[in-house]
Short mmCIF file of C-alpha atoms in Angstrom, two decimals:
data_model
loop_
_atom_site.label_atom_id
_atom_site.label_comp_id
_atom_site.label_asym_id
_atom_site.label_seq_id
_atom_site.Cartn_x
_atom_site.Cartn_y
_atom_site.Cartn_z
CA UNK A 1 -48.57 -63.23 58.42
CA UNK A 2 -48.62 -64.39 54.66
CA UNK A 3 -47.49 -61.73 52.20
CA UNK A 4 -49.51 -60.68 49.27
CA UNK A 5 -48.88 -58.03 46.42
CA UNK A 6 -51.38 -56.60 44.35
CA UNK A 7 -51.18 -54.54 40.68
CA UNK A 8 -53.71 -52.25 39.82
CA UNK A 9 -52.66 -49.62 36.60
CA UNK A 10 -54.87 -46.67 36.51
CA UNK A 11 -53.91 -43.97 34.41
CA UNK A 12 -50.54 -44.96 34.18
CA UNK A 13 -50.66 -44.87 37.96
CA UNK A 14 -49.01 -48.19 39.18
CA UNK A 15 -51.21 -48.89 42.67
CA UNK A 16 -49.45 -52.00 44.80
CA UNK A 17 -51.54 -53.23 48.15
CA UNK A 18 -49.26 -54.68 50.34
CA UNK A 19 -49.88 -56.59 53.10
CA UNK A 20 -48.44 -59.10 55.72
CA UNK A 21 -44.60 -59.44 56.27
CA UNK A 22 -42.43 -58.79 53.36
CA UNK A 23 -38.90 -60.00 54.49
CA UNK A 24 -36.42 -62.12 52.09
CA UNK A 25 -38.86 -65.03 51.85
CA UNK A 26 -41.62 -62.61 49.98
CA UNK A 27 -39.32 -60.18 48.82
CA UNK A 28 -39.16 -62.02 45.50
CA UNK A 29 -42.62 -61.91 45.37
CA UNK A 30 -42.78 -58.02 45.38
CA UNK A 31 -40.16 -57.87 42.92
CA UNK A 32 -41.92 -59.88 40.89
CA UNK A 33 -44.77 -56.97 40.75
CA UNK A 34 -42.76 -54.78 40.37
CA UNK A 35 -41.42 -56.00 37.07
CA UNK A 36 -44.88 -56.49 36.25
CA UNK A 37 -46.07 -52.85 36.94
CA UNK A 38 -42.32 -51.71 34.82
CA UNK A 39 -42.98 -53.16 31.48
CA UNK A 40 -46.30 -50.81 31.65
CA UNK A 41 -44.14 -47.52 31.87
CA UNK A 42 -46.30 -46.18 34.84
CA UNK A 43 -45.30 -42.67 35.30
CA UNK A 44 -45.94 -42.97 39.39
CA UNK A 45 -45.95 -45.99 41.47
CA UNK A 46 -48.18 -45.77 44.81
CA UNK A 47 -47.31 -48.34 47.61
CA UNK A 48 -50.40 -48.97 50.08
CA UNK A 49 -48.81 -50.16 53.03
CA UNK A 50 -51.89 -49.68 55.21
CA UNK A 51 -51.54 -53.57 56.12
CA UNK A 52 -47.85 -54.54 55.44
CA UNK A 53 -46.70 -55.33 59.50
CA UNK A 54 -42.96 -56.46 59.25
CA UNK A 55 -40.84 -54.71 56.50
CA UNK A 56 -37.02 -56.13 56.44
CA UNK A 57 -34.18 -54.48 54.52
CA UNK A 58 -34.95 -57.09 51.31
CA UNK A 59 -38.28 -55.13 50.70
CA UNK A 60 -36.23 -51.96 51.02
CA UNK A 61 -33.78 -53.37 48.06
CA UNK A 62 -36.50 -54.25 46.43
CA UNK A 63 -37.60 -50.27 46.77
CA UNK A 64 -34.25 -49.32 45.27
CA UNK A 65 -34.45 -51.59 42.70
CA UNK A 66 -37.77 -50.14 42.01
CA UNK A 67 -36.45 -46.89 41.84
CA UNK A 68 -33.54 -48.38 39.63
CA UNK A 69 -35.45 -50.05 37.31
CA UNK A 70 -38.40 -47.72 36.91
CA UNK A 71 -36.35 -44.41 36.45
CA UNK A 72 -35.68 -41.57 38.77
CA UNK A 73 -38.87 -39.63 36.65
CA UNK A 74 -40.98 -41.95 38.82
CA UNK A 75 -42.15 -40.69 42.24
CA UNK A 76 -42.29 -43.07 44.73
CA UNK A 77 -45.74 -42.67 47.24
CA UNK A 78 -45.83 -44.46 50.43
CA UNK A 79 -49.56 -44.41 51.55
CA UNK A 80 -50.65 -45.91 55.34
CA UNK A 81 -47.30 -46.80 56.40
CA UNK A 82 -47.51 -46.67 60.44
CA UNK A 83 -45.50 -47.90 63.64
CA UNK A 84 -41.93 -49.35 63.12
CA UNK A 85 -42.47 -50.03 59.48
CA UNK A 86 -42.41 -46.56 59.04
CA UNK A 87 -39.63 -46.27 61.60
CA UNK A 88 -37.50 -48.27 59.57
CA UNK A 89 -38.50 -46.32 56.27
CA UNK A 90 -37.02 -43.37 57.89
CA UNK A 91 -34.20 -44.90 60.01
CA UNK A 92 -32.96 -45.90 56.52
CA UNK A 93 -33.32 -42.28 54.83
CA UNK A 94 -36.07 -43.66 52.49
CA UNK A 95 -38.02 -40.77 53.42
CA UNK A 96 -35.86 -38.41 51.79
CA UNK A 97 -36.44 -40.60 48.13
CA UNK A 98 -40.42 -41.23 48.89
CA UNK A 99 -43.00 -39.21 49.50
CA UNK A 100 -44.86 -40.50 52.58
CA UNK A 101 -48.76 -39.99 52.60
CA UNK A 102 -51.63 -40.96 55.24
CA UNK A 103 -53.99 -41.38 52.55
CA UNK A 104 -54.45 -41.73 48.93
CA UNK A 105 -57.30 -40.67 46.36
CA UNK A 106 -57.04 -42.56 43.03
CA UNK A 107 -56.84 -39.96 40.64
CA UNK B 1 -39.03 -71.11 76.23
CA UNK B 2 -37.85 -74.19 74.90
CA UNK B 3 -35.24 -74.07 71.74
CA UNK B 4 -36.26 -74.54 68.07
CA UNK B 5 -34.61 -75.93 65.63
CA UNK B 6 -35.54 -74.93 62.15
CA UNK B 7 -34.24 -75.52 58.72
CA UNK B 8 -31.89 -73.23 56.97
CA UNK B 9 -34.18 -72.34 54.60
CA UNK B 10 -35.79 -68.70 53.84
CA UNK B 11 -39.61 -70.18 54.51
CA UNK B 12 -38.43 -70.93 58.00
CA UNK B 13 -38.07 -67.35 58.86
CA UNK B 14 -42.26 -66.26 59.29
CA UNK B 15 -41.77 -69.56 62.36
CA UNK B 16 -38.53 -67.94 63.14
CA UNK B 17 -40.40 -64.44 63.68
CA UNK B 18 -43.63 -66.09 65.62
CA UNK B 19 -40.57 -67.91 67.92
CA UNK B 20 -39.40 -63.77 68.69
CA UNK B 21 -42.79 -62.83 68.72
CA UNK B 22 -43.79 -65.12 71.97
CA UNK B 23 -40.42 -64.86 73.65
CA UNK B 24 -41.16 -60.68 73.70
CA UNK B 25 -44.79 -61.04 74.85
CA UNK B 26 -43.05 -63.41 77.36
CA UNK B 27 -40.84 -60.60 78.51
CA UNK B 28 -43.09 -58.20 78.47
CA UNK B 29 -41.33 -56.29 75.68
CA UNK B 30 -43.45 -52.69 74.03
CA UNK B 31 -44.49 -53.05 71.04
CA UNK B 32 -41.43 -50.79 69.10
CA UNK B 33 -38.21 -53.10 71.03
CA UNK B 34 -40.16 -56.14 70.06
CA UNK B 35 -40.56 -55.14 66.61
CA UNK B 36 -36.68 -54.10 66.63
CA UNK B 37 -35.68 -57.31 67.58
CA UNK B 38 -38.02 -59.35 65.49
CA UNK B 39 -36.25 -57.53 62.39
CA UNK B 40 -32.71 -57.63 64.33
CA UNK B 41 -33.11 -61.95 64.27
CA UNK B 42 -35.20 -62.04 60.64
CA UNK B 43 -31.93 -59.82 59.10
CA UNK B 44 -29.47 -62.54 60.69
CA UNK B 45 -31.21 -65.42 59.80
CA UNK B 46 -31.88 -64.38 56.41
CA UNK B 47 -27.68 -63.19 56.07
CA UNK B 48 -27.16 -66.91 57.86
CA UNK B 49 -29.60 -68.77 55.01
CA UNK B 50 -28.35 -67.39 52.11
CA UNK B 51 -24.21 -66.73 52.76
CA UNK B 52 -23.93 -69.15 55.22
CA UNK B 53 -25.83 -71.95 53.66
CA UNK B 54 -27.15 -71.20 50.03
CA UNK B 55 -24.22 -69.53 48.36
CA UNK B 56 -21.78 -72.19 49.85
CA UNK B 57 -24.03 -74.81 48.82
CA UNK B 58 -24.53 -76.37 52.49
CA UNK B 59 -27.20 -77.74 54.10
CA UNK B 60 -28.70 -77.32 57.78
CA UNK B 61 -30.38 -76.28 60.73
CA UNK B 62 -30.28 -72.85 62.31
CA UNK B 63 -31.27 -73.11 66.27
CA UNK B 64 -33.04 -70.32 68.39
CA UNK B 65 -33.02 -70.32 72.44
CA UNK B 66 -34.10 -67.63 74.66
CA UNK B 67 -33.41 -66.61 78.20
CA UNK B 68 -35.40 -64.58 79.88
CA UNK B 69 -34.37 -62.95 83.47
CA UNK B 70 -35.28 -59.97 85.57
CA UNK B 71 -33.14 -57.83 83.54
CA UNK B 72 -33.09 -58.82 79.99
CA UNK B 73 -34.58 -60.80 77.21
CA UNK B 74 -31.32 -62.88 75.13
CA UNK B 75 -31.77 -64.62 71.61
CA UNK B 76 -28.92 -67.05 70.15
CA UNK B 77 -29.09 -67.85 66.77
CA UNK B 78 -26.59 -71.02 66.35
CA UNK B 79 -25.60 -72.08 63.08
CA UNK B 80 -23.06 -74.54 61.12
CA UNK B 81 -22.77 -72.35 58.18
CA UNK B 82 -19.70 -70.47 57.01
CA UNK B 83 -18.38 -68.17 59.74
CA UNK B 84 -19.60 -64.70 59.31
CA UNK B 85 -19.28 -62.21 61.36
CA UNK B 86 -21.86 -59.40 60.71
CA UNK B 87 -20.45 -56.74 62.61
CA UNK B 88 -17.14 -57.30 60.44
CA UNK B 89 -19.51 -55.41 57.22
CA UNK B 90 -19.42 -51.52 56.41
CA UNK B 91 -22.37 -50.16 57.77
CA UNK B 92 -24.01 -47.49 55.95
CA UNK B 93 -22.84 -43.98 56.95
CA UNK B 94 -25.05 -41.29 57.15
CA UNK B 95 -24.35 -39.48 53.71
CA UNK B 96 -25.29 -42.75 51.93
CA UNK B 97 -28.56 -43.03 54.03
CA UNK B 98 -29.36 -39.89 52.58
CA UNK B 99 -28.64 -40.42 49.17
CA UNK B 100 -31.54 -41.10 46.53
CA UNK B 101 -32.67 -44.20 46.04
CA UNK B 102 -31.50 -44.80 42.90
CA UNK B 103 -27.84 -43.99 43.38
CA UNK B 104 -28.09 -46.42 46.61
CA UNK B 105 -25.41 -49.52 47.16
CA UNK B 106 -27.97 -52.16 47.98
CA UNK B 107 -25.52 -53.60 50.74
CA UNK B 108 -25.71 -53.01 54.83
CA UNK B 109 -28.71 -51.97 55.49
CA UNK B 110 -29.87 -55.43 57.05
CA UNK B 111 -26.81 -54.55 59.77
CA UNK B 112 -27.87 -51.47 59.73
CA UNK B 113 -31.04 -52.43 61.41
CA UNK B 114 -29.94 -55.26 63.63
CA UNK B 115 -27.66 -52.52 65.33
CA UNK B 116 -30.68 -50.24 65.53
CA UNK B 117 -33.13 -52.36 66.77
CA UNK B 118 -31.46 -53.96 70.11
CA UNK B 119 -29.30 -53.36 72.96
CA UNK B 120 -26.56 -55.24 72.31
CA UNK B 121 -25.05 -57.42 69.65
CA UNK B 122 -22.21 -59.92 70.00
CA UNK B 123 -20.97 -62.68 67.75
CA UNK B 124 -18.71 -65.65 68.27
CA UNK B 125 -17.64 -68.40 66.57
CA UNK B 126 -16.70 -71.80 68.33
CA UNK B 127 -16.16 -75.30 68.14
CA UNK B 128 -17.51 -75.31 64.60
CA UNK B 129 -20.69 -73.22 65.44
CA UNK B 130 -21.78 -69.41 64.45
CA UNK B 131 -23.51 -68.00 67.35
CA UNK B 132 -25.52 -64.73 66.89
CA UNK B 133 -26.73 -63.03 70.36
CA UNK B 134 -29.58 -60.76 70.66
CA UNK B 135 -29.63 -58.81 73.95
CA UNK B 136 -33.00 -56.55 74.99
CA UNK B 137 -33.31 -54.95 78.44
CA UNK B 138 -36.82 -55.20 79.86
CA UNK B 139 -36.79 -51.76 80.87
CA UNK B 140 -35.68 -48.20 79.94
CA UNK B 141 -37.14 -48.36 76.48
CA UNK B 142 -39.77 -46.94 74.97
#
């Protein structure tokens, strides 16, 4: 399935939907974003996964570098991640540096 | 399933992962070993595009087959790249794994995965070709 990323800033909330299969081909996509959503010093970024159905270890890099690039100040929120994407969130120990939510109310 | 022979280039991997995809249903795989060994073959194709084609500046094909039996479901990735073998790069070890993100190495977590996600792994290299082998057993998984 095609990958998309979309940027919404709220309150210096950084909000990104993903959705399809982010592997090494749309990796640099989601980078991308992510530089996007870093220049605007958000102080939390929220990833809405409820729809992203393949997740390969160049999205996770491009978490780290996320993390990297953003500052270790910035919590990381996982929202609607299910099935073996999650699986592979937490066989890599990215659930120790994210927190992992069901939901998520804009604030 | 017949073979497929698809250009070395990152955009071929989404027809790479619809190849896996059919070639699961085919076997009858659940849905968590199908998804581990759609993101075992996307990890070796994508190592196989851009070390064993990009970075050296080559050109070519990579070619999937399948072979289904009683017992198993196999994928071969076959390549003309450089010779790589993955299972020759330091996997991640748990302390790293649980390390915060931002003091993470980027490297070996696509390995990582591959050895997670199926059965069995082998790699050879011969008569000029890289050949990456996927091996799922059709039962005994959940």
């Amino acid at each position: 399935m095609a990958f998309d990323a979309q940027l919404a800033m709220t309150n210096s909330v950084a909000k990104i939907t993903l959705i399809g299969s982010l592997d090494a081909s749309s990796a640099p996509r989601f980078k991308e974003v992510i530089e996007e959503a870093a220049v605007q010093s958000p102080t939390k970024l929220v990833l809405i996964m409820n729809n992203l159905d393949f997740l390969a270890s160049a999205g996770l890099r491009v978490l780290i570098f996320a993390k990297q690039k953003m500052g270790a100040a910035v919590d990381i929120y996982v929202v609607g991640s299910q099935g073996p994407v999650l699986g592979t969130l937490e066989m890599s120990g990215f659930h120790h540096s994210v927190y992992i939510q069901e939901t998520y109310v804009d604030a | 399933m017949i073979s497929l022979c698809l250009p070395a280039t990152l955009d071929s991997l989404d027809e790479l992962g619809k190849y896996i995809m059919a070639a699961t249903t085919e076997a009858g795989l659940d849905t968590k070993p199908a998804y581990g060994l759609r993101l075992a073959v996307d990890e070796i194709a994508t190592n196989i595009i851009t070390h064993g084609y990009e970075e050296a500046e080559r050109a070519g094909d990579i070619a999937v087959s399948s072979e289904l039996t009683d017992s198993s479901l196999t994928i071969v990735l076959e390549d003309t790249g450089i010779p790589f073998d993955p299972l020759s790069r330091t996997l991640p070890g748990e302390e790293e794994l649980n390390m915060p993100l931002e003091e993470r190495d980027i490297g070996g977590l696509g390995i990582f995965l591959v050895l997670k996600g199926v059965d069995n792994f082998s790699y050879e290299f011969s008569e000029g070709k890289n050949r990456n082998i996927f091996v799922m057993n059709r039962s005994g998984r959940g």
